[in-house]
XYZ file of N, CA and C in Angstrom:
468
model
N 3.891 -6.575 6.016
C 5.215 -5.834 5.731
C 5.058 -4.616 4.936
N 6.156 -4.105 4.811
C 6.181 -2.751 3.969
C 5.712 -2.984 2.663
N 6.211 -4.067 2.056
C 5.456 -4.280 0.675
C 4.259 -4.564 0.663
N 3.490 -5.002 1.515
C 1.768 -5.038 1.499
C 1.213 -3.583 1.805
N 1.896 -2.852 2.633
C 1.479 -1.534 2.742
C 1.460 -0.854 1.434
N 2.583 -0.840 0.752
C 2.714 -0.424 -0.533
C 1.824 -0.804 -1.578
N 1.620 -1.968 -1.660
C 0.434 -2.564 -2.416
C -0.871 -2.073 -2.136
N -1.136 -2.168 -0.766
C -2.372 -1.491 -0.365
C -2.716 0.100 -0.818
N -1.665 0.710 -0.683
C -1.761 2.130 -1.378
C -2.161 1.972 -2.795
N -1.417 1.241 -3.684
C -1.931 1.227 -5.026
C -3.233 0.762 -5.163
N -3.786 -0.373 -4.375
C -5.052 -0.696 -4.665
C -6.101 0.221 -4.090
N -5.760 1.030 -3.083
C -6.535 2.430 -2.591
C -6.541 3.534 -3.797
N -5.515 3.569 -4.539
C -5.279 4.444 -5.602
C -6.429 4.062 -6.515
N -6.515 2.728 -7.007
C -7.448 2.210 -7.917
C -8.930 2.470 -7.518
N -9.243 2.190 -6.205
C -10.463 2.527 -5.448
C -10.835 3.758 -5.871
N -10.020 4.868 -5.416
C -10.241 6.268 -5.402
C -10.594 6.560 -6.811
N -9.804 6.223 -7.927
C -9.942 6.339 -9.259
C -11.314 5.994 -9.758
N -11.754 4.806 -9.284
C -13.138 4.273 -9.703
C -14.285 5.114 -9.080
N -14.125 5.585 -7.707
C -14.981 6.483 -7.098
C -15.068 7.675 -8.017
N -13.982 8.417 -8.386
C -14.059 9.479 -9.117
C -14.727 9.384 -10.542
N -14.765 8.090 -11.026
C -15.192 7.919 -12.263
C -16.709 7.563 -12.088
N -17.116 6.863 -11.136
C -18.508 6.300 -10.717
C -19.493 7.520 -10.500
N -18.749 8.589 -9.904
C -19.687 9.778 -9.660
C -19.462 10.948 -10.510
N -18.867 10.515 -11.539
C -18.612 11.665 -12.693
C -17.889 12.873 -12.123
N -17.048 12.638 -11.114
C -16.240 13.705 -10.565
C -17.094 14.677 -9.681
N -18.379 14.463 -9.603
C -19.115 15.316 -8.956
C -18.825 15.581 -7.527
N -18.389 14.664 -6.771
C -18.196 14.541 -5.203
C -16.719 14.345 -5.001
N -16.343 13.004 -5.160
C -14.976 12.543 -4.639
C -13.939 13.146 -5.432
N -13.872 13.475 -6.646
C -12.619 14.237 -7.347
C -12.599 15.535 -6.994
N -13.719 16.279 -6.606
C -13.787 17.795 -6.499
C -12.975 17.898 -5.010
N -13.118 16.798 -4.096
C -12.402 16.847 -2.782
C -10.817 17.077 -3.041
N -10.421 16.455 -4.140
C -8.959 16.382 -4.296
C -8.483 17.215 -5.552
N -9.282 17.707 -6.392
C -9.077 18.578 -7.557
C -9.650 19.643 -7.589
N -10.642 20.038 -6.891
C -11.395 21.161 -7.184
C -12.555 21.028 -8.259
N -12.827 22.158 -8.854
C -14.039 22.126 -9.817
C -13.483 22.058 -11.249
N -12.183 22.162 -11.381
C -11.319 22.206 -12.711
C -11.537 20.896 -13.430
N -12.056 20.752 -14.588
C -12.238 19.195 -15.072
C -10.926 18.874 -15.544
N -9.867 19.935 -16.000
C -8.357 19.445 -16.392
C -7.731 18.792 -15.005
N -7.908 19.387 -13.992
C -7.392 19.012 -12.650
C -7.859 17.734 -12.405
N -9.169 17.499 -12.527
C -9.877 16.198 -12.264
C -9.411 15.099 -13.129
N -9.192 15.377 -14.347
C -8.646 14.202 -15.241
C -7.235 13.972 -14.986
N -6.312 15.167 -14.433
C -5.078 14.854 -13.983
C -5.053 13.934 -12.920
N -6.031 14.186 -11.840
C -6.034 13.242 -10.658
C -6.334 11.950 -11.093
N -7.251 11.733 -11.997
C -7.804 10.330 -12.452
C -6.353 9.533 -13.127
N -5.685 10.379 -14.056
C -4.519 9.764 -14.407
C -3.454 9.508 -13.733
N -3.174 10.293 -12.532
C -2.353 10.119 -11.384
C -2.501 8.807 -10.650
N -3.927 8.845 -10.454
C -4.191 7.566 -9.677
C -4.147 6.261 -10.388
N -4.365 6.443 -11.622
C -4.348 5.173 -12.451
C -2.775 4.845 -12.779
N -1.979 5.976 -12.835
C -0.600 5.432 -13.004
C 0.379 5.493 -11.639
N -0.311 5.522 -10.475
C 0.306 5.406 -9.212
C 0.707 3.999 -9.184
N 1.840 3.607 -9.086
C 2.312 2.319 -8.945
C 3.075 1.805 -7.737
N 3.451 0.573 -7.802
C 4.231 0.148 -6.745
C 5.492 0.869 -6.377
N 6.252 1.170 -7.248
C 7.453 2.111 -7.113
C 7.273 3.212 -6.296
N 6.111 3.798 -6.786
C 5.843 5.209 -6.065
C 5.329 5.139 -4.538
N 4.465 3.914 -4.387
C 4.008 3.603 -3.075
C 5.091 2.985 -2.269
N 6.101 2.424 -2.773
C 7.138 1.896 -1.977
C 8.027 3.035 -1.585
N 8.105 4.014 -2.232
C 8.969 5.182 -1.947
C 8.124 5.724 -0.805
N 6.913 6.027 -0.746
C 6.279 6.673 0.345
C 6.315 5.803 1.541
N 6.155 4.425 1.467
C 6.282 3.665 2.735
C 7.910 3.652 3.147
N 8.770 3.287 2.331
C 10.023 2.984 2.978
C 10.963 4.420 2.957
N 10.283 5.593 2.427
C 11.096 6.723 2.583
C 12.157 6.955 1.415
N 12.631 5.914 0.732
C 13.484 6.057 -0.174
C 12.845 5.083 -1.179
N 13.557 4.889 -2.406
C 13.143 4.048 -3.331
C 13.380 2.425 -2.702
N 12.630 1.450 -3.199
C 13.026 0.024 -2.619
C 14.306 -0.251 -2.681
N 14.958 -0.180 -3.991
C 16.263 -0.768 -4.069
C 17.203 0.193 -3.260
N 17.192 1.349 -2.930
C 17.980 2.076 -2.021
C 17.827 1.557 -0.671
N 16.577 1.364 -0.353
C 16.409 0.767 1.259
C 17.056 -0.669 1.221
N 16.796 -1.383 0.321
C 17.354 -2.694 0.448
C 18.993 -2.487 0.444
N 19.599 -1.700 -0.395
C 21.006 -1.754 -0.188
C 21.365 -1.015 1.055
N 20.735 -0.123 1.677
C 21.216 0.242 3.003
C 20.662 -0.619 4.274
N 19.621 -1.490 4.277
C 19.208 -2.085 5.311
C 18.992 -3.580 5.323
N 18.651 -4.011 4.130
C 18.367 -5.515 4.061
C 19.371 -6.222 4.045
N 19.219 -7.396 5.020
C 20.450 -8.453 5.122
C 20.040 -9.643 4.575
N 20.804 -10.449 4.276
C 20.478 -11.752 3.680
C 19.740 -12.616 4.774
N 18.533 -13.329 4.341
C 17.874 -13.882 5.033
C 18.408 -15.378 5.576
N 18.464 -15.694 6.897
C 18.991 -16.869 7.289
C 18.006 -18.154 6.903
N 18.628 -19.376 6.964
C 17.836 -20.488 6.631
C 16.460 -20.570 7.612
N 16.673 -20.108 8.829
C 15.668 -20.219 9.742
C 14.473 -19.223 9.333
N 14.851 -18.086 8.844
C 13.906 -17.027 8.501
C 13.188 -17.378 7.204
N 13.897 -17.957 6.214
C 13.282 -18.466 5.083
C 12.237 -19.473 5.396
N 12.765 -20.546 6.404
C 11.826 -21.662 6.686
C 10.502 -21.114 7.437
N 10.695 -20.099 8.329
C 9.368 -19.500 8.852
C 8.713 -18.828 7.873
N 9.303 -17.938 7.094
C 8.437 -17.431 6.046
C 7.631 -18.378 5.228
N 8.294 -19.378 4.661
C 7.485 -20.489 4.097
C 6.366 -21.283 4.819
N 6.556 -21.282 5.953
C 5.786 -21.883 6.830
C 4.472 -21.012 6.974
N 4.497 -19.638 6.996
C 3.507 -18.672 7.555
C 3.002 -18.223 6.001
N 3.089 -18.805 4.873
C 2.658 -17.987 3.662
C 1.214 -18.147 3.860
N 0.551 -19.024 4.263
C -1.035 -18.996 4.471
C -1.393 -17.851 5.087
N -0.737 -17.213 5.770
C -1.071 -16.004 6.621
C -0.767 -14.713 5.830
N -0.039 -14.774 4.972
C 0.473 -13.640 3.888
C -0.810 -12.967 3.383
N -0.876 -11.668 3.206
C -1.757 -10.932 2.457
C -1.787 -11.311 1.102
N -2.854 -11.413 0.418
C -3.106 -11.645 -0.878
C -3.322 -10.276 -1.597
N -2.572 -10.012 -2.821
C -3.020 -8.816 -3.705
C -3.432 -9.252 -5.114
N -4.444 -8.713 -5.623
C -4.767 -8.845 -6.965
C -3.735 -8.324 -7.901
N -3.202 -9.023 -8.846
C -1.993 -8.464 -9.564
C -2.565 -7.578 -10.718
N -3.892 -7.841 -11.197
C -4.636 -6.922 -12.022
C -4.773 -5.521 -11.480
N -5.104 -5.617 -10.392
C -5.511 -4.240 -9.598
C -4.215 -3.357 -9.560
N -3.045 -4.211 -9.252
C -1.681 -3.290 -8.989
C -1.124 -2.808 -10.225
N -1.645 -3.392 -11.387
C -0.883 -2.885 -12.776
C -1.445 -1.319 -12.866
N -0.483 -0.713 -13.490
C -0.619 0.703 -13.818
C -1.161 0.962 -15.214
N -1.594 2.311 -15.407
C -2.111 2.348 -16.700
C -1.002 2.156 -17.700
N -1.260 1.711 -18.948
C -0.459 1.313 -20.152
C 0.760 2.378 -20.375
N 0.342 3.556 -20.282
C 1.011 4.833 -20.656
C 1.198 5.661 -19.428
N 1.714 4.906 -18.445
C 1.672 5.740 -17.051
C 2.776 6.867 -17.131
N 3.800 6.904 -17.833
C 4.606 8.050 -17.955
C 3.992 9.324 -18.745
N 3.039 9.056 -19.398
C 2.379 10.075 -20.269
C 1.468 10.892 -19.227
N 1.492 12.146 -19.331
C 0.871 13.132 -18.533
C 0.895 12.702 -17.119
N 2.133 12.422 -16.611
C 2.260 12.041 -15.140
C 2.407 13.161 -14.478
N 1.377 13.202 -13.498
C 1.165 14.358 -12.511
C 1.377 13.718 -11.059
N 2.134 14.490 -10.256
C 2.121 13.889 -8.830
C 0.854 14.024 -8.084
N 0.663 13.043 -7.227
C -0.667 13.155 -6.324
C -0.394 14.459 -5.369
N -1.479 15.008 -4.949
C -1.451 16.057 -3.930
C -1.173 15.268 -2.501
N -0.857 16.003 -1.693
C -0.557 15.537 -0.238
C -1.999 15.129 0.256
N -2.929 15.888 -0.015
C -4.321 15.312 0.406
C -4.453 13.834 -0.120
N -4.391 13.660 -1.405
C -4.659 12.271 -2.099
C -3.654 11.264 -1.470
N -2.561 11.540 -1.224
C -1.473 10.717 -0.610
C -2.104 10.154 0.659
N -2.582 11.059 1.583
C -3.122 10.879 2.777
C -4.221 10.012 2.704
N -5.108 10.113 1.767
C -6.146 9.208 1.628
C -5.702 7.796 1.137
N -4.559 7.587 0.468
C -4.182 6.387 0.029
C -3.611 5.684 1.235
N -2.869 6.698 1.934
C -2.183 5.953 3.315
C -3.252 5.555 4.301
N -4.538 6.290 4.303
C -5.464 5.908 5.162
C -6.020 4.461 4.909
N -6.168 4.362 3.459
C -6.645 3.074 2.832
C -5.670 1.896 3.145
N -4.473 2.263 3.048
C -3.561 1.048 3.527
C -3.488 0.760 4.907
N -3.766 1.801 5.789
C -3.888 1.470 7.185
C -5.205 0.728 7.378
N -6.291 1.055 6.837
C -7.476 0.262 6.886
C -7.322 -1.116 6.625
N -6.603 -1.361 5.391
C -6.295 -2.682 5.080
C -5.569 -3.477 5.871
N -4.453 -2.898 6.400
C -3.697 -3.670 7.515
C -4.525 -3.932 8.706
N -5.497 -3.070 9.288
C -6.333 -3.166 10.359
C -7.165 -4.538 10.033
N -7.605 -4.428 8.693
C -8.652 -5.778 8.268
C -7.763 -6.876 8.208
N -6.576 -7.007 7.633
C -5.746 -8.029 7.675
C -5.454 -8.738 9.116
N -5.119 -7.900 9.920
C -4.787 -8.062 11.335
C -5.971 -8.736 11.994
N -7.241 -8.147 11.635
C -8.399 -8.518 12.402
C -8.872 -9.964 11.894
N -8.657 -10.310 10.777
C -9.123 -11.508 10.429
C -8.207 -12.622 10.685
N -6.962 -12.268 11.290
C -5.926 -13.237 11.571
C -5.676 -13.182 13.045
N -6.794 -12.634 13.757
C -6.356 -12.401 15.309
C -6.234 -13.782 16.078
N -6.591 -14.959 15.426
C -6.494 -16.283 16.302
C -5.257 -17.019 15.920
N -4.618 -16.376 14.552
C -3.328 -16.939 14.433
C -1.982 -16.083 14.460
N -2.393 -14.756 14.625
C -1.216 -13.764 14.764
C -1.511 -13.049 16.049
N -1.016 -13.557 17.144
C -1.361 -12.816 18.342
C -0.459 -11.562 18.505
N -1.067 -10.521 19.485
C -0.192 -9.345 19.608
C 0.969 -9.509 20.189
N 1.368 -10.641 20.953
C 2.696 -10.757 21.492
C 3.712 -11.117 20.320
N 3.189 -11.840 19.314
C 4.271 -12.286 18.275
C 4.382 -11.052 17.338
N 3.276 -10.092 17.130
C 3.430 -9.035 16.408
C 4.466 -8.092 17.142
N 4.269 -7.869 18.389
C 5.189 -7.023 19.102
C 6.616 -7.597 19.138
N 6.850 -8.786 19.237
C 8.228 -9.295 19.178
C 8.868 -9.117 17.807
N 8.204 -9.407 16.661
C 8.694 -9.546 15.464
C 8.789 -7.981 14.873
N 7.659 -7.188 15.294
C 7.689 -5.956 14.350
C 7.921 -4.773 15.418
N 7.652 -4.900 16.724
C 7.887 -3.773 17.525
C 6.663 -3.039 17.718
N 5.553 -3.624 17.226
C 4.123 -2.832 17.349
C 3.080 -3.912 17.436
N 1.915 -3.689 17.985
C 0.808 -4.759 17.997
C -0.483 -3.839 17.604
N -1.521 -4.677 17.602
C -2.819 -3.956 17.467
C -2.962 -2.768 18.333
N -2.666 -2.999 19.751
C -2.830 -2.053 20.712
C -2.152 -0.764 20.281
N -0.805 -0.907 19.868
C -0.035 0.338 19.388
C -0.662 1.000 18.166
N -1.304 0.311 17.450
C -2.056 0.930 16.201
C -3.248 1.594 16.600
N -3.872 1.189 17.609
C -5.109 1.747 18.117
C -4.721 3.089 18.933
N -3.401 3.351 19.266
C -2.893 4.538 20.047
C -2.612 5.618 19.148
């Protein structure tokens, strides 16, 4: 769902931050911040403070509360029942990884378009993996019926 895509973007931000730290900024960070050590540190801080709210805004196009106000309807009893029955299929996300830096508002620097594209690509990869490991329990026809797209659509 959209919430999972947002969470996968946050997880990708943490992975990218770790890559920047692991190679001392010599390769990965320079792709996104150049050779300026100040910009590299700003990138690392931005990745560390990139949280669910920012990711959800990227996924939904507006803040999550605004999207809910505009589009979300109360779930029916049938929808709630089906949701509960399918919980074993739901994506799992590590809550520790989703946490932002303690002082996430300090030195807040927006991510570049290039960095956001990297996070989106990581979320897409996570979605594909999630669908791949559930191929036997989530057929394309059900995906198409519920969401309007399937694995074939993603491949195109």
